[in-house]
């Protein structure tokens, strides 16, 4: 777990996630939307992407699909409050509010 | 969601009203017959006596239909009428030497006695026929006429009976249809209500969840950091020792309500998996056994290897919630019975108790979030809402059968 990209349109969530992963020793980048995440994706080449699902514009599931295509080795985690979504293969689905230890374990 | 058994449609005034209408027609017919008979007999053969008896019969029947029926009730008034007609019309027949017009009164009186279908109708008809037959045999009535008119009377009575049976059956069918319709309508209404409450609950849960997500994380981190401090000032130490742990348990409560609301609204994030339902239910029963209070028993009959595609933990929670409710309801002790069995294409889970049961009013709301009959502080009223949400999320169906004093029985059918 070295480079972690965090995507959420809620600044509070983004800050809490950033603190969690920074303290865990990761190099963290944050994006407030899927589009912003895509803009830094190639330059950052993340090992882990944690994304919210419901955001204005592109959804988390769509973003993680793109991530999966470009960085097949990257660990992908969807943080969401909704069940009616087909998260796709190899994506870990995690409920909000997340349990810090569980989230860290899922990204390891 | 039980339709009260009183949803039938009695017609209390119908027999009396019908008797009055029939009386008008009957009187018209009787007057014509009496007039014809008197004319045919002529003055020397008792025309005036017959006319007098005819008038007496009309007055008697009028009194029965108006005065007697109101005072002694429909059935006894008809008994009186039958007896009265037997005597008066018998006298007319005797005086007229069983003139064929007099015979007409036999089927006439019997059909009045048999209509409408009231208790004792058949008995009255039989008594009238026997009475007329005895009178005819004793006073020189013709045997052929007796057979013919008795047969006609019987036939008339049976036709009337058949019509009444038919009408009664139609009424009963209408009642059944109406009860079924009412029930279907109530079910649809409660489904609609639950669906709109579900959308509201999903919205609230989502809006609470987002901020709670970082509130939870921030408070957790703050407490972790405070605990890592070697020497906290006396001002901050209580936060580490009491205030923040208390805040955490408050947050946990909010989060658990939001999670329950989400389960009710079928929106909890989780991935469906192959579930051994038999195992899950058995585990739930084991946990529930530890919660038994004195004089409470838990019986389980769980068919093995029943599997479905679904959410294991939630199905376990459904069972625990139902058993927990049953145990809470049985304050005076009792038995909860859990049954899991295959029923055709579905798996059926039944949780039944012999507790105090529920009124129809309570049953109409039990699946709504925050509806509770427990004292304040003993449950927020989300248990059955979660059960409903989880069952619906599995494309299943839940029914409750209960009445005050008769326990409660929850039946869940899940497509396997």
Short mmCIF file of C-alpha atoms in Angstrom, two decimals:
data_model
loop_
_atom_site.label_atom_id
_atom_site.label_comp_id
_atom_site.label_asym_id
_atom_site.label_seq_id
_atom_site.Cartn_x
_atom_site.Cartn_y
_atom_site.Cartn_z
CA UNK A 1 0.00 0.00 0.00
CA UNK A 2 2.10 2.83 -1.20
CA UNK A 3 0.06 5.12 -3.48
CA UNK A 4 -3.59 5.58 -2.53
CA UNK A 5 -6.11 7.62 -4.52
CA UNK A 6 -9.20 8.68 -2.55
CA UNK A 7 -12.34 9.92 -4.29
CA UNK A 8 -15.38 11.41 -2.50
CA UNK A 9 -17.46 14.54 -3.06
CA UNK A 10 -17.84 15.04 0.70
CA UNK A 11 -14.78 16.98 1.96
CA UNK A 12 -15.25 15.66 5.51
CA UNK A 13 -15.08 12.06 4.34
CA UNK A 14 -12.12 12.82 2.09
CA UNK A 15 -10.19 14.42 4.99
CA UNK A 16 -10.91 11.52 7.35
CA UNK A 17 -9.85 8.99 4.70
CA UNK A 18 -6.71 10.96 3.90
CA UNK A 19 -5.75 11.06 7.57
CA UNK A 20 -6.36 7.34 7.95
CA UNK A 21 -4.20 6.33 4.99
CA UNK A 22 -1.49 8.95 5.58
CA UNK A 23 -1.05 7.64 9.11
CA UNK A 24 -1.00 4.15 7.67
CA UNK A 25 2.09 5.24 5.79
CA UNK A 26 0.64 5.64 2.32
CA UNK A 27 1.27 8.34 -0.24
CA UNK A 28 -2.20 9.84 -0.58
CA UNK A 29 -3.87 11.88 -3.31
CA UNK A 30 -7.49 13.01 -3.07
CA UNK A 31 -10.08 13.94 -5.68
CA UNK A 32 -13.52 15.49 -5.07
CA UNK A 33 -15.02 13.85 -8.16
CA UNK A 34 -14.50 10.93 -10.52
CA UNK A 35 -13.52 13.35 -13.30
CA UNK A 36 -10.86 14.96 -11.08
CA UNK A 37 -9.61 11.48 -10.19
CA UNK A 38 -9.29 10.53 -13.86
CA UNK A 39 -7.26 13.67 -14.48
CA UNK A 40 -4.56 12.60 -12.02
CA UNK A 41 -4.92 8.83 -12.50
CA UNK A 42 -2.21 8.20 -15.09
CA UNK A 43 0.34 10.54 -13.52
CA UNK A 44 -0.19 9.06 -10.05
CA UNK A 45 -0.47 5.35 -11.00
CA UNK A 46 -2.17 4.33 -7.75
CA UNK A 47 -1.88 0.94 -6.07
CA UNK A 48 -5.21 1.48 -4.32
CA UNK A 49 -8.29 3.48 -5.31
CA UNK A 50 -11.04 4.06 -2.74
CA UNK A 51 -14.11 5.77 -4.18
CA UNK A 52 -17.55 6.89 -3.14
CA UNK A 53 -20.29 5.72 -5.50
CA UNK A 54 -22.85 8.51 -5.76
CA UNK A 55 -21.19 11.66 -6.99
CA UNK A 56 -22.24 14.37 -9.41
CA UNK A 57 -21.19 13.32 -12.91
CA UNK A 58 -19.37 10.02 -13.20
CA UNK A 59 -20.19 7.42 -10.55
CA UNK A 60 -17.73 5.45 -8.45
CA UNK A 61 -18.53 2.19 -10.24
CA UNK A 62 -17.76 3.79 -13.63
CA UNK A 63 -14.54 5.28 -12.29
CA UNK A 64 -13.36 1.96 -10.85
CA UNK A 65 -14.12 0.25 -14.16
CA UNK A 66 -11.74 2.69 -15.90
CA UNK A 67 -9.16 2.19 -13.14
CA UNK A 68 -9.45 -1.58 -13.54
CA UNK A 69 -8.81 -1.28 -17.28
CA UNK A 70 -5.78 0.99 -16.93
CA UNK A 71 -4.28 -0.45 -13.75
CA UNK A 72 -5.43 -4.06 -13.47
CA UNK A 73 -3.20 -4.64 -10.46
CA UNK A 74 -4.67 -1.76 -8.47
CA UNK A 75 -6.82 -2.65 -5.48
CA UNK A 76 -10.28 -1.05 -5.90
CA UNK A 77 -12.70 -0.31 -3.06
CA UNK A 78 -16.18 1.16 -3.41
CA UNK A 79 -17.52 2.98 -0.36
CA UNK A 80 -21.26 3.26 -0.60
CA UNK A 81 -24.61 3.36 1.08
CA UNK A 82 -26.37 1.52 -1.74
CA UNK A 83 -26.81 -2.12 -2.52
CA UNK A 84 -28.49 -2.01 -5.91
CA UNK A 85 -25.27 -1.70 -7.78
CA UNK A 86 -23.31 -4.15 -9.80
CA UNK A 87 -19.87 -3.30 -8.49
CA UNK A 88 -18.02 -5.40 -11.05
CA UNK A 89 -15.35 -8.04 -10.57
CA UNK A 90 -12.57 -7.62 -8.03
CA UNK A 91 -14.11 -4.51 -6.50
CA UNK A 92 -14.49 -4.58 -2.73
CA UNK A 93 -17.80 -3.14 -1.60
CA UNK A 94 -17.78 -1.44 1.79
CA UNK A 95 -20.60 0.23 3.68
CA UNK A 96 -20.52 3.77 4.99
CA UNK A 97 -19.80 4.55 7.75
CA UNK A 98 -16.71 2.39 7.31
CA UNK A 99 -14.79 0.74 10.12
CA UNK A 100 -11.23 2.05 9.83
CA UNK A 101 -9.55 -1.30 10.53
CA UNK A 102 -11.76 -3.11 7.99
CA UNK A 103 -11.10 -0.53 5.33
CA UNK A 104 -7.34 -0.68 5.88
CA UNK A 105 -7.48 -4.48 5.77
CA UNK A 106 -9.40 -4.38 2.49
CA UNK A 107 -6.71 -2.19 0.93
CA UNK A 108 -3.77 -4.22 2.06
CA UNK B 1 -53.87 -7.17 8.20
CA UNK B 2 -56.86 -9.22 9.06
CA UNK B 3 -60.31 -8.37 7.83
CA UNK B 4 -62.76 -8.45 10.73
CA UNK B 5 -65.10 -11.41 10.61
CA UNK B 6 -68.09 -9.09 10.94
CA UNK B 7 -67.75 -7.94 7.33
CA UNK B 8 -70.98 -9.65 6.28
CA UNK B 9 -74.06 -7.93 5.01
CA UNK B 10 -77.22 -8.94 6.86
CA UNK B 11 -80.60 -7.72 5.65
CA UNK B 12 -82.51 -7.46 8.92
CA UNK B 13 -85.64 -5.74 7.59
CA UNK B 14 -85.87 -7.72 4.40
CA UNK B 15 -88.24 -10.57 5.51
CA UNK B 16 -90.71 -8.18 7.15
CA UNK B 17 -90.74 -5.79 4.20
CA UNK B 18 -91.14 -8.70 1.82
CA UNK B 19 -94.02 -10.10 3.88
CA UNK B 20 -95.81 -6.75 3.70
CA UNK B 21 -95.42 -6.46 -0.05
CA UNK B 22 -96.59 -10.04 -0.50
CA UNK B 23 -99.55 -9.34 1.74
CA UNK B 24 -100.85 -6.62 -0.58
CA UNK B 25 -100.67 -8.92 -3.61
CA UNK B 26 -102.11 -11.82 -1.63
CA UNK B 27 -105.04 -9.76 -0.41
CA UNK B 28 -105.85 -8.66 -3.95
CA UNK B 29 -105.77 -12.27 -5.13
CA UNK B 30 -107.78 -13.50 -2.15
CA UNK B 31 -110.46 -10.82 -2.62
CA UNK B 32 -110.90 -11.77 -6.27
CA UNK B 33 -111.05 -15.48 -5.38
CA UNK B 34 -113.51 -14.91 -2.56
CA UNK B 35 -115.72 -12.79 -4.85
CA UNK B 36 -115.63 -15.44 -7.59
CA UNK B 37 -116.38 -18.18 -5.08
CA UNK B 38 -119.29 -16.27 -3.52
CA UNK B 39 -120.75 -15.47 -6.93
CA UNK B 40 -120.48 -19.10 -7.97
CA UNK B 41 -122.07 -20.37 -4.77
CA UNK B 42 -125.03 -18.02 -4.82
CA UNK B 43 -126.87 -16.62 -1.81
CA UNK B 44 -128.55 -19.89 -0.80
CA UNK B 45 -125.31 -21.92 -0.67
CA UNK B 46 -123.44 -19.74 1.80
CA UNK B 47 -122.22 -16.83 -0.35
CA UNK B 48 -122.64 -14.39 2.52
CA UNK B 49 -120.84 -16.62 5.02
CA UNK B 50 -117.97 -17.04 2.57
CA UNK B 51 -117.86 -13.29 2.00
CA UNK B 52 -117.82 -12.74 5.76
CA UNK B 53 -115.04 -15.27 6.24
CA UNK B 54 -113.15 -13.60 3.39
CA UNK B 55 -113.39 -10.25 5.15
CA UNK B 56 -112.32 -11.90 8.43
CA UNK B 57 -109.36 -13.51 6.67
CA UNK B 58 -108.28 -10.16 5.20
CA UNK B 59 -108.52 -8.41 8.58
CA UNK B 60 -106.70 -11.27 10.34
CA UNK B 61 -103.88 -11.27 7.83
CA UNK B 62 -103.66 -7.48 8.01
CA UNK B 63 -103.32 -7.67 11.79
CA UNK B 64 -100.64 -10.36 11.53
CA UNK B 65 -98.63 -8.37 9.00
CA UNK B 66 -98.81 -5.07 10.85
CA UNK B 67 -99.54 -5.50 14.51
CA UNK B 68 -98.36 -9.02 15.36
CA UNK B 69 -95.16 -8.90 13.36
CA UNK B 70 -94.02 -5.81 15.24
CA UNK B 71 -94.87 -7.31 18.62
CA UNK B 72 -94.13 -11.01 18.61
CA UNK B 73 -91.55 -11.13 15.83
CA UNK B 74 -91.56 -12.32 12.29
CA UNK B 75 -91.39 -16.05 12.89
CA UNK B 76 -94.13 -16.33 15.49
CA UNK B 77 -96.37 -13.97 13.50
CA UNK B 78 -96.06 -16.31 10.51
CA UNK B 79 -96.91 -19.27 12.80
CA UNK B 80 -100.03 -17.42 13.91
CA UNK B 81 -100.92 -16.55 10.31
CA UNK B 82 -100.58 -20.19 9.23
CA UNK B 83 -102.85 -21.37 12.04
CA UNK B 84 -105.37 -18.59 11.43
CA UNK B 85 -105.51 -19.25 7.66
CA UNK B 86 -105.89 -22.99 8.24
CA UNK B 87 -108.96 -22.39 10.40
CA UNK B 88 -110.63 -19.66 8.30
CA UNK B 89 -109.83 -21.07 4.87
CA UNK B 90 -110.66 -24.58 6.09
CA UNK B 91 -114.09 -23.27 7.11
CA UNK B 92 -114.54 -21.64 3.68
CA UNK B 93 -113.67 -24.93 1.96
CA UNK B 94 -116.03 -26.88 4.21
CA UNK B 95 -118.92 -24.48 3.73
CA UNK B 96 -118.41 -24.42 -0.04
CA UNK B 97 -118.22 -28.26 -0.07
CA UNK B 98 -114.63 -28.09 -1.28
CA UNK B 99 -115.40 -25.97 -4.30
CA UNK B 100 -112.37 -25.93 -6.64
CA UNK B 101 -111.92 -22.19 -6.03
CA UNK B 102 -111.62 -22.97 -2.32
CA UNK B 103 -108.90 -25.52 -3.07
CA UNK B 104 -106.90 -22.63 -4.57
CA UNK B 105 -106.38 -21.32 -1.05
CA UNK B 106 -104.31 -24.40 -0.13
CA UNK B 107 -101.23 -23.68 -2.34
CA UNK B 108 -101.86 -19.99 -1.72
CA UNK B 109 -101.66 -20.28 2.08
CA UNK B 110 -98.73 -22.69 2.00
CA UNK B 111 -96.63 -20.51 -0.27
CA UNK B 112 -97.23 -17.56 2.06
CA UNK B 113 -96.20 -19.73 5.01
CA UNK B 114 -92.97 -20.77 3.26
CA UNK B 115 -91.89 -17.28 2.18
CA UNK B 116 -89.57 -15.73 2.96
CA UNK B 117 -87.13 -18.34 4.12
CA UNK B 118 -87.27 -17.96 7.85
CA UNK B 119 -86.68 -20.54 10.56
CA UNK B 120 -89.70 -22.88 10.65
CA UNK B 121 -90.87 -22.22 7.07
CA UNK B 122 -90.77 -25.89 6.09
CA UNK B 123 -92.46 -26.93 9.31
CA UNK B 124 -95.27 -24.42 8.81
CA UNK B 125 -95.85 -25.63 5.26
CA UNK B 126 -95.95 -29.26 6.44
CA UNK B 127 -98.34 -28.43 9.28
CA UNK B 128 -100.64 -26.50 6.92
CA UNK B 129 -100.71 -29.34 4.37
CA UNK B 130 -101.42 -31.95 7.03
CA UNK B 131 -104.13 -29.69 8.46
CA UNK B 132 -105.84 -29.12 5.11
CA UNK B 133 -105.53 -32.84 4.22
CA UNK B 134 -107.08 -33.93 7.50
CA UNK B 135 -109.88 -31.39 7.11
CA UNK B 136 -110.53 -32.41 3.48
CA UNK B 137 -110.61 -36.11 4.35
CA UNK B 138 -112.91 -35.49 7.33
CA UNK B 139 -115.35 -33.14 5.55
CA UNK B 140 -115.69 -34.75 2.12
CA UNK B 141 -112.97 -33.09 0.02
CA UNK B 142 -112.14 -34.94 -3.19
CA UNK B 143 -109.04 -37.20 -3.05
CA UNK B 144 -107.94 -36.23 -6.55
CA UNK B 145 -108.17 -32.54 -5.75
CA UNK B 146 -106.35 -33.12 -2.46
CA UNK B 147 -103.48 -34.92 -4.22
CA UNK B 148 -103.32 -32.31 -6.99
CA UNK B 149 -103.38 -29.24 -4.76
CA UNK B 150 -101.12 -30.72 -2.10
CA UNK B 151 -98.67 -31.58 -4.88
CA UNK B 152 -98.98 -28.07 -6.30
CA UNK B 153 -98.37 -26.59 -2.82
CA UNK B 154 -95.30 -28.75 -2.26
CA UNK B 155 -93.98 -27.92 -5.71
CA UNK B 156 -94.51 -24.21 -5.10
CA UNK B 157 -92.75 -24.42 -1.79
CA UNK B 158 -89.74 -26.26 -3.30
CA UNK B 159 -89.45 -23.73 -6.14
CA UNK B 160 -89.47 -20.91 -3.61
CA UNK B 161 -86.86 -22.70 -1.52
CA UNK B 162 -84.64 -23.18 -4.56
CA UNK B 163 -84.84 -19.49 -5.41
CA UNK B 164 -84.07 -18.48 -1.85
CA UNK B 165 -81.11 -20.87 -1.65
CA UNK B 166 -79.78 -19.44 -4.86
CA UNK B 167 -80.15 -15.88 -3.62
CA UNK B 168 -78.49 -16.80 -0.35
CA UNK B 169 -75.59 -18.39 -2.16
CA UNK B 170 -75.18 -15.32 -4.31
CA UNK B 171 -75.15 -13.13 -1.21
CA UNK B 172 -72.57 -15.37 0.44
CA UNK B 173 -70.41 -15.26 -2.69
CA UNK B 174 -70.70 -11.49 -2.79
CA UNK B 175 -69.62 -11.36 0.86
CA UNK B 176 -66.61 -13.55 0.16
CA UNK B 177 -65.61 -11.51 -2.86
CA UNK B 178 -65.97 -8.32 -0.90
CA UNK B 179 -63.89 -9.64 1.99
CA UNK B 180 -61.20 -10.83 -0.44
CA UNK B 181 -61.25 -7.47 -2.24
CA UNK B 182 -61.04 -5.55 1.02
CA UNK B 183 -58.10 -7.66 2.08
CA UNK B 184 -56.32 -7.23 -1.25
CA UNK B 185 -56.92 -3.50 -1.09
CA UNK B 186 -55.58 -3.29 2.45
CA UNK B 187 -52.50 -5.25 1.44
CA UNK B 188 -51.92 -2.99 -1.57
CA UNK B 189 -52.38 0.10 0.60
CA UNK B 190 -49.96 -1.12 3.22
CA UNK B 191 -47.46 -2.08 0.49
CA UNK B 192 -47.76 1.40 -1.01
CA UNK B 193 -47.40 2.99 2.40
CA UNK B 194 -44.33 0.88 3.19
CA UNK B 195 -42.83 1.67 -0.20
CA UNK B 196 -43.18 5.43 0.29
CA UNK B 197 -41.92 5.21 3.87
CA UNK B 198 -39.05 3.16 2.44
CA UNK B 199 -38.07 5.91 0.01
CA UNK B 200 -38.17 8.43 2.84
CA UNK B 201 -36.11 6.13 5.08
CA UNK B 202 -33.53 5.56 2.33
CA UNK B 203 -33.17 9.31 1.84
CA UNK B 204 -32.78 9.97 5.56
CA UNK B 205 -30.33 7.09 5.99
CA UNK B 206 -28.22 8.35 3.10
CA UNK B 207 -28.14 11.93 4.34
CA UNK B 208 -27.28 10.82 7.88
CA UNK B 209 -24.67 8.35 6.71
CA UNK B 210 -22.53 10.76 4.75
CA UNK B 211 -21.71 13.15 7.60
CA UNK B 212 -21.71 10.27 10.14
CA UNK B 213 -19.02 8.66 8.05
CA UNK B 214 -16.45 11.35 8.90
CA UNK B 215 -17.93 12.25 12.29
CA UNK B 216 -17.33 8.64 13.33
CA UNK B 217 -13.82 8.58 11.89
CA UNK B 218 -12.89 11.95 13.41
CA UNK B 219 -14.08 11.10 16.91
CA UNK B 220 -12.40 7.68 16.75
CA UNK B 221 -9.13 9.26 15.65
CA UNK B 222 -9.35 11.98 18.27
CA UNK B 223 -9.79 9.42 21.03
CA UNK B 224 -6.97 7.29 19.67
CA UNK B 225 -4.67 10.32 19.64
CA UNK B 226 -5.69 11.43 23.13
CA UNK B 227 -4.96 7.94 24.45
CA UNK B 228 -1.55 8.11 22.81
CA UNK B 229 -0.67 11.32 24.69
CA UNK B 230 1.62 10.53 27.63
CA UNK B 231 0.35 13.29 29.94
CA UNK B 232 -3.06 14.85 29.36
CA UNK B 233 -4.04 18.01 31.20
CA UNK B 234 -6.81 17.57 33.81
CA UNK B 235 -9.05 19.49 31.41
CA UNK B 236 -8.63 16.95 28.60
CA UNK B 237 -8.37 13.74 30.62
CA UNK B 238 -12.17 13.43 31.12
CA UNK B 239 -12.56 13.55 27.32
CA UNK B 240 -10.28 10.58 26.99
CA UNK B 241 -11.85 8.68 29.89
CA UNK B 242 -15.59 9.48 29.72
CA UNK B 243 -16.77 12.08 27.27
CA UNK B 244 -15.45 10.69 24.01
CA UNK B 245 -16.27 7.03 24.81
CA UNK B 246 -19.80 8.19 25.61
CA UNK B 247 -19.86 10.17 22.36
CA UNK B 248 -18.75 7.05 20.51
CA UNK B 249 -21.60 4.99 21.91
CA UNK B 250 -24.01 7.77 20.91
CA UNK B 251 -22.55 7.73 17.40
CA UNK B 252 -22.84 3.95 17.32
CA UNK B 253 -26.54 4.27 18.14
CA UNK B 254 -27.12 6.77 15.34
CA UNK B 255 -25.19 4.57 12.91
CA UNK B 256 -27.14 1.50 13.88
CA UNK B 257 -30.46 3.28 13.37
CA UNK B 258 -29.28 4.51 9.97
CA UNK B 259 -28.15 0.97 9.08
CA UNK B 260 -31.53 -0.47 10.16
CA UNK B 261 -33.34 2.17 8.11
CA UNK B 262 -31.22 1.23 5.15
CA UNK B 263 -32.01 -2.45 5.63
CA UNK B 264 -35.69 -1.56 5.85
CA UNK B 265 -35.35 0.42 2.62
CA UNK B 266 -33.45 -2.46 1.01
CA UNK B 267 -30.34 -0.38 0.47
CA UNK B 268 -27.66 -1.91 2.61
CA UNK B 269 -24.47 -2.39 0.67
CA UNK B 270 -23.67 -6.06 0.58
CA UNK B 271 -22.92 -8.65 -2.01
CA UNK B 272 -25.29 -11.56 -2.50
CA UNK B 273 -23.82 -14.98 -1.84
CA UNK B 274 -24.86 -18.59 -1.64
CA UNK B 275 -26.35 -19.00 1.83
CA UNK B 276 -27.03 -22.16 3.81
CA UNK B 277 -30.24 -20.88 5.33
CA UNK B 278 -30.56 -23.93 7.59
CA UNK B 279 -27.20 -23.06 9.17
CA UNK B 280 -28.06 -19.39 9.56
CA UNK B 281 -31.42 -20.08 11.20
CA UNK B 282 -29.92 -22.72 13.48
CA UNK B 283 -27.24 -20.22 14.56
CA UNK B 284 -29.89 -17.56 15.22
CA UNK B 285 -31.85 -20.05 17.32
CA UNK B 286 -28.71 -20.88 19.33
CA UNK B 287 -28.12 -17.18 20.05
CA UNK B 288 -31.78 -16.67 20.95
CA UNK B 289 -31.65 -19.55 23.45
CA UNK B 290 -29.24 -17.53 25.54
CA UNK B 291 -31.91 -14.80 25.84
CA UNK B 292 -34.68 -17.01 27.24
CA UNK B 293 -36.27 -15.80 30.45
CA UNK B 294 -37.94 -17.98 33.10
CA UNK B 295 -40.89 -20.04 31.82
CA UNK B 296 -39.96 -19.33 28.22
CA UNK B 297 -39.16 -22.10 25.77
CA UNK B 298 -37.83 -22.10 22.22
CA UNK B 299 -38.63 -25.05 19.96
CA UNK B 300 -37.03 -25.36 16.54
CA UNK B 301 -37.61 -27.66 13.61
CA UNK B 302 -35.11 -26.85 10.89
CA UNK B 303 -34.87 -28.86 7.69
CA UNK B 304 -31.21 -29.30 6.69
CA UNK B 305 -29.40 -28.03 3.59
CA UNK B 306 -31.90 -25.38 2.49
CA UNK B 307 -29.89 -22.95 0.38
CA UNK B 308 -30.62 -19.73 -1.40
CA UNK B 309 -28.85 -16.77 -2.97
CA UNK B 310 -28.92 -13.92 -0.53
CA UNK B 311 -27.50 -12.12 2.49
CA UNK B 312 -26.58 -14.54 5.27
CA UNK B 313 -26.17 -12.06 8.11
CA UNK B 314 -29.39 -10.25 7.34
CA UNK B 315 -31.41 -13.45 7.18
CA UNK B 316 -29.97 -14.39 10.55
CA UNK B 317 -30.97 -10.97 11.86
CA UNK B 318 -34.50 -11.46 10.54
CA UNK B 319 -34.84 -14.67 12.56
CA UNK B 320 -33.31 -13.11 15.67
CA UNK B 321 -35.60 -10.08 15.44
CA UNK B 322 -38.72 -12.23 15.11
CA UNK B 323 -37.73 -14.53 17.99
CA UNK B 324 -36.70 -11.52 20.10
CA UNK B 325 -40.08 -9.86 19.54
CA UNK B 326 -41.89 -13.08 20.43
CA UNK B 327 -39.87 -13.46 23.65
CA UNK B 328 -40.47 -9.82 24.55
CA UNK B 329 -44.21 -10.28 24.02
CA UNK B 330 -44.48 -13.42 26.17
CA UNK B 331 -44.05 -11.68 29.52
CA UNK B 332 -45.92 -14.48 31.28
CA UNK B 333 -43.86 -17.21 29.65
CA UNK B 334 -44.70 -19.44 26.72
CA UNK B 335 -43.16 -21.18 23.74
CA UNK B 336 -41.71 -19.78 20.54
CA UNK B 337 -41.67 -22.24 17.66
CA UNK B 338 -39.30 -21.78 14.74
CA UNK B 339 -39.90 -23.90 11.66
CA UNK B 340 -37.86 -23.91 8.48
CA UNK B 341 -39.04 -26.14 5.65
CA UNK B 342 -39.20 -26.34 1.89
CA UNK B 343 -42.66 -25.57 0.48
CA UNK B 344 -42.69 -26.23 -3.25
CA UNK B 345 -40.42 -23.71 -4.97
CA UNK B 346 -39.98 -21.67 -1.82
CA UNK B 347 -38.40 -21.93 1.59
CA UNK B 348 -40.79 -21.17 4.39
CA UNK B 349 -39.73 -19.81 7.75
CA UNK B 350 -42.36 -19.66 10.47
CA UNK B 351 -41.87 -18.00 13.85
CA UNK B 352 -44.90 -18.53 16.07
CA UNK B 353 -45.51 -17.69 19.71
CA UNK B 354 -48.33 -18.20 22.18
CA UNK B 355 -48.04 -14.74 23.65
CA UNK B 356 -50.81 -12.15 23.96
CA UNK B 357 -51.17 -11.58 20.20
CA UNK B 358 -51.92 -8.32 18.41
CA UNK B 359 -55.02 -6.34 17.49
CA UNK B 360 -55.73 -5.67 13.79
CA UNK B 361 -54.85 -1.99 14.42
CA UNK B 362 -51.39 -2.93 15.66
CA UNK B 363 -50.90 -5.44 12.85
CA UNK B 364 -51.60 -2.74 10.26
CA UNK B 365 -48.48 -0.82 11.33
CA UNK B 366 -45.97 -3.35 12.62
CA UNK B 367 -43.66 -3.16 9.60
CA UNK B 368 -43.40 0.62 9.67
CA UNK B 369 -40.16 2.03 11.04
CA UNK B 370 -40.34 3.51 14.55
CA UNK B 371 -43.69 1.80 15.26
CA UNK B 372 -43.38 0.07 18.60
CA UNK B 373 -45.64 -1.20 21.35
CA UNK B 374 -42.74 -1.63 23.76
CA UNK B 375 -42.19 0.82 26.60
CA UNK B 376 -39.87 3.77 25.80
CA UNK B 377 -36.22 2.83 25.87
CA UNK B 378 -36.86 -0.83 25.02
CA UNK B 379 -36.52 -0.62 21.29
CA UNK B 380 -36.79 2.08 18.66
CA UNK B 381 -39.29 0.12 16.55
CA UNK B 382 -37.02 -0.90 13.70
CA UNK B 383 -36.91 -4.68 14.24
CA UNK B 384 -39.87 -5.66 12.05
CA UNK B 385 -39.13 -2.86 9.58
CA UNK B 386 -35.73 -4.47 9.04
CA UNK B 387 -37.38 -7.89 8.75
CA UNK B 388 -39.72 -6.54 6.07
CA UNK B 389 -36.89 -4.86 4.16
CA UNK B 390 -34.67 -7.93 4.20
CA UNK B 391 -37.48 -10.28 3.17
CA UNK B 392 -38.51 -7.95 0.33
CA UNK B 393 -34.89 -7.59 -0.76
CA UNK B 394 -34.87 -11.39 -1.15
CA UNK B 395 -38.04 -11.15 -3.27
CA UNK B 396 -39.81 -12.88 -0.42
CA UNK B 397 -43.12 -12.35 1.28
CA UNK B 398 -44.05 -12.00 4.93
CA UNK B 399 -47.46 -12.57 6.48
CA UNK B 400 -48.64 -12.20 10.02
CA UNK B 401 -51.53 -14.09 11.55
CA UNK B 402 -52.52 -12.93 15.01
CA UNK B 403 -55.41 -11.96 17.23
CA UNK B 404 -55.55 -10.72 20.81
CA UNK B 405 -55.09 -13.72 23.11
CA UNK B 406 -54.15 -16.04 20.26
CA UNK B 407 -50.42 -15.51 19.88
CA UNK B 408 -48.69 -14.37 16.72
CA UNK B 409 -47.44 -16.27 13.73
CA UNK B 410 -45.05 -14.78 11.19
CA UNK B 411 -44.67 -16.69 7.94
CA UNK B 412 -41.87 -15.80 5.56
CA UNK B 413 -41.66 -17.32 2.10
CA UNK B 414 -38.38 -16.92 0.26
CA UNK B 415 -37.84 -18.06 -3.32
CA UNK B 416 -35.05 -20.66 -3.20
#
